[in-house]
Amino acid sequence: MSASLVVATSLEEAARQLAEGARPIAGGTDLVVGARQGKAPLPERLVAIHRLDGLRGVDEVDGSVRLGALVTHARLAADPVVRARLTALADAAAIVGSHATRAQGTIGGNLMNASPAMETGGPLLCFGAAVTLRSASGTRTLTVDELLAGLGVTTAEPDELLESVTVPLPAAGTGSCYARLEYRRQMEIAVVGATAVLSLDDGGRVSRARVAMTALAPTIRRVIGAEEALIGTDAGPDAIRAAADAVAEAATPISDVRASAGYRRAMAAVIAQRAIEAAAARARGGGDAVPCPASPALHGGLSS
Amino acid sequence: MATTTERPTVIRQDGKEKVTGSGRYTADLTLPGQLHARFRYADHPRARIIRIDTTKARAVPGVLAVLTHEDVPDVLYGQMVKDRRLFAKEEVRYEADVVAAVAALTEEQAERAAGLIEVEYEPLLPLTDPEQALADDAPLIHERWASYEGDDTMGREGNVLGHSTIVKGDAAAALEQADVVVRSRYVADGAHGVPIEPRAVLAQWQGDRVTIWSSSQTPFPARSGVAHCLQIPESNVRVIVPLLGGGFGAKCDFHYEAHVAALARAAGRPVKLVFSRREEFVAPDHRRESIVVELETGARKDGTLVARRGRLVLDGGAYCGEGGFFAQLAAMHACGPYRIDTVDVDAKLVYTNNQPSGSIRAPTAPQTCWAVEQHMDEVAAALDMDPVELRRRTLIREGDESATRQVFGPLGMLETLERATEMIGYGAELPADEAIGVACGWWPSFGSESGAYVKLNGDGTGTIVTGAQENGSGAVMGLPLIAAEVLGMKPEDFSVLYQDTDAGPWDMGSSGSQTTFNNGRAVSAAAGEVRDKLLELAAEQLEIDPLDLELVDGMVRGRGAPQKAVSIADLAGSGATIIGKGSGVVPENPACAPDSGCVGRLGMESFLEPQLITHAVHVKVDRGTGVVRVLRVAAAHDCGTILNPIGAEGQVLGGVVMGIGQALSEGMQLDAMGRQLNPHLLDYKLVTAADAPRIEVGWVQTPAVNGGPNGAKGIGEPPCVATPGAIANAIARAIGTRVRRLPMTPERVWEAAAS
């Protein structure tokens, strides 16, 4: 059990606590559950940040959406701007854990836990999101790509607190999707996940593509080969299949209790294909093309 | 929800406290001065113990007791075979064998001390595959098996813990004459019971007597176990079960009550043990046995089943417990509720170094039914016959003779088939990725001694004192309905005192779907005695012959003369002692062939008032991923007369959902050394409420002739029997090939579809 817990009432106090060696806790859905499962004991010193109301907002600022570190998955999944413009992020936030996890778990905690299976990581990576880290000596900004360094590892210093995540709003004509292989409909964890963000020009050609894979490598990764397979095409079946195959090829899956490496690799192509198809459908057809969250609807294909 | 019954429904008395969170479970109890218990488990799934040293553990501050086999009587225990000790002595036989126990002031101290116990082992190669355990050169899991005290009819021999055969006619000859012969092999992985409440035990001594609060489904067997293991009289042991957070069979038998009682005695303080989820997952009897099922069936073109041969191997795990009858049950399920001319089935229950298997809700039945019902669909395909039509022609009817030559009384097996297929819309056009599958099954009623008292209170209410145990199914909660009907009172007029071995008469516990069947009979008989007493008192007061009196709406009144009446409250309030006791007559199992080459007879060679089941399911298969969604389930049951519709329907809904989990996602995984790889709720995937399909329930109510109260049978276990088989048949129809391993995970379905 933890030796001390300080409930911070200001960002400055939180930063000071971190400088003195405390670790932050917000929703606790990773930290506490992990300790109970024996993954890692609770830190000796904790600083609770859940009363820092300034970290709770979802604000549109200068063509970006700024998410406070304490924004919960439930809040993200329900936000109209996120649903309309950053749909893949809403797809992801809506299927994290259970209702209770989504009500309690935060975007900041999810990112800093740096799990290769985290749902929101792929969308944030593909949208080009950046994080603001605060320490007693000030703030700095990193892209999510720069932040995620490996399995459970970030490039943040131990005394840095994730304060906010800034997600640039994509251009009109962009559709996005996060899809996950789901064995069941709640309390699921990604065995294979894929994100696609596609922008179409007036002629229906892909002008910009971002594709990322989840739970298929030690970190969530973009797959450049898949993006290149899509750019300049009309996102037709052949291009999408080529992109999906590129994801499967880039994957470095493992075998464990959840699936064999062979099945994971095969599913990498299937799930990537469905995510790209859904992103393209959303880019073409607006909001109603694929319901949000997409994953439940994508099991069995887009038609149903 | 379809129901055909007009009986009143009882809202369970324990519902509100459970739903609002005010209910108290064993882990919620705290006694002054209570210590916390921790176990030291085996470091290897199979190893010889060379030396145990508890010196360092005893030196930990706050530790008040450390126990090993040296500190308790040197006795073996086990309900059917005495093959284990409280604490491992010479050998550990599976990963959660208990080697030592600690009681300390805090959980942390206990945990630390348990870790400091030094145990030196000679590790041995574990035997985890039951088929390999049958090999001639396989090492013996229990070297001294022959010296163990046990049921002589089990057919024990080396690693074979139980052996059962069913032989009817000459199956080999009949197979040669058949128009088609189908052979199949199916393998079911182990699964788990997974009650949401992990087990907990709290023990307190007062003088020579110990009171034990335990999350047990079977308090009387638990009491016997404590008395035997600690060598004290049963009258010195009182077992009380607070609210029980589910059991599903995982909390049957006797497990940890004596460990905790021994710790409490040694420490001179109350001691509490609360399991973590992981401990619950590896505990004995938490597991449904894995089974290998090989079947061979011969049929004529018209569908007549001329022969069935079967070979089954069941994984009993490291110890027998109460599950020694599994070989016979599995053999009976390998025959199923069908007319088969000749039968030759051989089932073996085998010791391994795996977790002991327990009576998880309908032990052996869902897995065996899953294999048999897929096999039946394969026979239908070989005959080019619709699988429902094949069942229609071969299911048992009244007057038919079973594989063991039991002659069936009235039963509605065929009606369950017609009902379920009608509810699901069998035969309708479906999209290419959707299909309907059907499976039939059965489950016996269990006759057992059981007792109850009914007493009236001065205000005209009553109290039922019963030995029966409520495991969450609502069976005990339904007992007031039975007493109320006999006494012309309302169910809500009764309180129930239960789950206390010092209060109620002996009962086998919440297992075998037997509570309503047997304790319902007892309560009915006890209420009958109260009725007689009331009639006698009223006859005197009203000066009417008792035969001309009736009990209606809390009154005793003249038949045809309702104005001549006295209230039950007035009679009970007069100070007269109005107590009834009852047990009723236990129904006997039907006669069957006395000698048809069968071995391993343990009382299940004939099925007393079988509960009959057809489930039809509508699934959607995602061919790309192998993910299967169950869209609809139609469940038709003949469980005799339905006494409490809401309770019976609840059992079917829960059983169907449990069956979906067994079918699609719930499987125990082991590493090469026999350790469980997924003993937690993240990777042992239960079906969630979000996955539950629409479930329609249809009752075929053929009153049981030789059954429970008012023609009732049991209902707790049958609902999880047929669901995996029906889902398997639907998947096969959708993807055109069979999945021959349970659970039928997305990866396995995808592999089958790709092959």
Coordinates of N, CA and C in Angstrom, one line a residue, chain B residues 502-576:
Chain B
D502 N -26.5 -25.7 12.7 CA -27.1 -26.0 14.0 C -28.6 -25.8 14.0
A503 N -29.2 -25.3 12.9 CA -30.6 -25.0 12.9 C -31.4 -26.0 12.1
G504 N -31.1 -26.1 10.8 CA -31.9 -26.9 9.9 C -31.4 -28.4 10.0
P505 N -32.3 -29.3 9.5 CA -31.9 -30.7 9.3 C -30.8 -30.8 8.2
W506 N -30.2 -32.0 8.2 CA -29.1 -32.3 7.2 C -29.7 -32.1 5.8
D507 N -28.8 -31.6 4.9 CA -29.2 -31.4 3.5 C -27.9 -31.6 2.7
M508 N -27.9 -32.1 1.5 CA -26.7 -32.3 0.8 C -26.1 -31.0 0.3
G509 N -27.0 -30.0 0.3 CA -26.5 -28.6 -0.1 C -27.0 -28.2 -1.5
S510 N -26.5 -27.1 -1.9 CA -27.0 -26.5 -3.2 C -26.2 -27.1 -4.3
S511 N -26.6 -28.3 -4.7 CA -25.9 -29.0 -5.8 C -26.9 -30.0 -6.4
G512 N -26.7 -30.3 -7.6 CA -27.6 -31.3 -8.3 C -29.0 -30.8 -8.6
S513 N -29.2 -29.5 -8.7 CA -30.5 -29.0 -9.0 C -31.6 -29.6 -8.1
Q514 N -31.2 -29.8 -6.8 CA -32.1 -30.7 -6.0 C -32.9 -30.0 -4.9
T515 N -32.7 -28.7 -4.7 CA -33.3 -28.0 -3.6 C -34.8 -28.0 -3.6
T516 N -35.4 -27.5 -4.7 CA -36.8 -27.5 -4.8 C -37.3 -29.0 -4.8
F517 N -36.6 -29.8 -5.6 CA -37.0 -31.2 -5.7 C -37.2 -31.9 -4.4
N518 N -36.1 -31.8 -3.5 CA -36.1 -32.5 -2.3 C -36.6 -31.7 -1.1
N519 N -36.0 -30.5 -0.9 CA -36.4 -29.7 0.2 C -37.8 -29.1 0.0
G520 N -38.2 -28.9 -1.2 CA -39.6 -28.5 -1.4 C -40.6 -29.5 -0.9
R521 N -40.2 -30.8 -1.1 CA -41.0 -31.9 -0.6 C -41.0 -31.9 0.9
A522 N -39.8 -31.6 1.5 CA -39.7 -31.6 3.0 C -40.6 -30.4 3.6
V523 N -40.5 -29.3 2.9 CA -41.3 -28.1 3.4 C -42.8 -28.4 3.3
S524 N -43.1 -29.0 2.2 CA -44.5 -29.4 2.0 C -45.0 -30.3 3.1
A525 N -44.2 -31.3 3.4 CA -44.6 -32.3 4.4 C -44.6 -31.6 5.8
A526 N -43.7 -30.7 6.1 CA -43.7 -30.0 7.4 C -44.9 -29.1 7.5
A527 N -45.2 -28.4 6.4 CA -46.4 -27.5 6.4 C -47.6 -28.4 6.6
G528 N -47.6 -29.6 6.0 CA -48.7 -30.5 6.2 C -49.0 -30.8 7.7
E529 N -47.9 -31.0 8.4 CA -48.1 -31.2 9.9 C -48.7 -30.0 10.6
V530 N -48.3 -28.9 10.2 CA -48.8 -27.6 10.7 C -50.3 -27.5 10.4
R531 N -50.6 -27.9 9.2 CA -52.0 -27.9 8.7 C -52.9 -28.8 9.5
D532 N -52.4 -30.0 9.8 CA -53.1 -30.9 10.6 C -53.4 -30.4 12.0
K533 N -52.4 -29.7 12.6 CA -52.5 -29.1 13.9 C -53.5 -28.0 13.9
L534 N -53.5 -27.2 12.9 CA -54.4 -26.1 12.7 C -55.9 -26.6 12.6
L535 N -56.0 -27.6 11.8 CA -57.3 -28.2 11.6 C -57.9 -28.7 12.9
E536 N -57.0 -29.4 13.6 CA -57.4 -30.0 14.9 C -57.9 -28.9 15.9
L537 N -57.1 -27.8 16.0 CA -57.4 -26.7 16.9 C -58.7 -26.0 16.4
A538 N -58.8 -25.8 15.1 CA -60.0 -25.1 14.6 C -61.3 -26.0 14.8
A539 N -61.1 -27.3 14.6 CA -62.3 -28.2 14.7 C -62.9 -28.1 16.1
E540 N -62.0 -28.1 17.0 CA -62.4 -28.0 18.4 C -63.2 -26.7 18.7
Q541 N -62.6 -25.6 18.2 CA -63.1 -24.3 18.4 C -64.4 -24.1 17.7
L542 N -64.5 -24.5 16.4 CA -65.7 -24.3 15.6 C -66.7 -25.4 15.7
E543 N -66.3 -26.5 16.3 CA -67.1 -27.7 16.4 C -67.6 -28.2 15.0
I544 N -66.6 -28.3 14.2 CA -66.8 -28.8 12.8 C -65.7 -29.9 12.6
D545 N -66.1 -31.0 12.0 CA -65.2 -32.1 11.7 C -64.0 -31.5 10.8
P546 N -62.8 -31.9 11.2 CA -61.6 -31.4 10.4 C -61.7 -31.6 8.9
L547 N -62.4 -32.7 8.5 CA -62.6 -33.0 7.1 C -63.4 -32.0 6.4
D548 N -64.2 -31.3 7.2 CA -65.1 -30.3 6.5 C -64.5 -28.9 6.6
L549 N -63.2 -28.8 7.0 CA -62.6 -27.5 7.1 C -61.6 -27.3 5.9
E550 N -61.4 -26.0 5.6 CA -60.3 -25.7 4.6 C -59.5 -24.5 5.1
L551 N -58.3 -24.3 4.5 CA -57.4 -23.2 4.9 C -57.4 -22.3 3.7
V552 N -57.9 -21.1 3.8 CA -58.0 -20.1 2.7 C -57.7 -18.7 3.3
D553 N -56.8 -18.0 2.6 CA -56.5 -16.6 3.0 C -56.3 -16.3 4.5
G554 N -55.5 -17.2 5.0 CA -55.1 -17.0 6.4 C -56.2 -17.4 7.4
M555 N -57.3 -18.0 7.0 CA -58.4 -18.5 7.8 C -58.5 -20.0 7.7
V556 N -59.0 -20.6 8.8 CA -59.5 -21.9 8.7 C -61.1 -21.8 8.8
R557 N -61.7 -22.3 7.8 CA -63.2 -22.1 7.7 C -63.9 -23.3 7.2
G558 N -65.2 -23.4 7.4 CA -66.0 -24.5 7.0 C -66.1 -24.5 5.5
R559 N -66.0 -25.7 5.0 CA -66.2 -25.9 3.5 C -67.7 -25.6 3.2
G560 N -67.9 -24.7 2.4 CA -69.3 -24.3 2.0 C -70.0 -23.5 3.1
A561 N -69.2 -23.2 4.2 CA -69.7 -22.3 5.3 C -68.7 -21.4 5.7
P562 N -68.3 -20.4 4.8 CA -67.1 -19.6 5.1 C -67.4 -18.6 6.3
Q563 N -68.6 -18.5 6.7 CA -68.8 -17.6 7.9 C -68.4 -18.2 9.2
K564 N -68.3 -19.6 9.1 CA -67.8 -20.3 10.3 C -66.3 -20.4 10.1
A565 N -65.6 -19.5 10.8 CA -64.1 -19.4 10.5 C -63.4 -18.9 11.7
V566 N -62.1 -19.2 11.8 CA -61.2 -18.7 12.8 C -59.9 -18.4 12.0
S567 N -59.2 -17.3 12.4 CA -58.0 -16.9 11.7 C -56.9 -17.8 12.2
I568 N -55.9 -18.0 11.3 CA -54.7 -18.7 11.7 C -54.0 -17.9 12.8
A569 N -54.0 -16.6 12.7 CA -53.4 -15.8 13.7 C -54.0 -16.0 15.1
D570 N -55.3 -16.1 15.2 CA -55.9 -16.4 16.5 C -55.5 -17.8 17.0
L571 N -55.4 -18.8 16.1 CA -55.0 -20.1 16.6 C -53.6 -20.1 17.0
A572 N -52.7 -19.5 16.2 CA -51.3 -19.4 16.6 C -51.0 -18.6 17.8
G573 N -51.9 -17.6 18.0 CA -51.7 -16.6 19.1 C -52.2 -17.2 20.4
S574 N -52.8 -18.3 20.4 CA -53.4 -18.9 21.6 C -52.4 -19.4 22.5
G575 N -51.1 -19.5 22.0 CA -50.0 -20.1 22.8 C -49.8 -21.5 22.5
A576 N -50.6 -22.1 21.7 CA -50.4 -23.5 21.3 C -49.1 -23.6 20.5

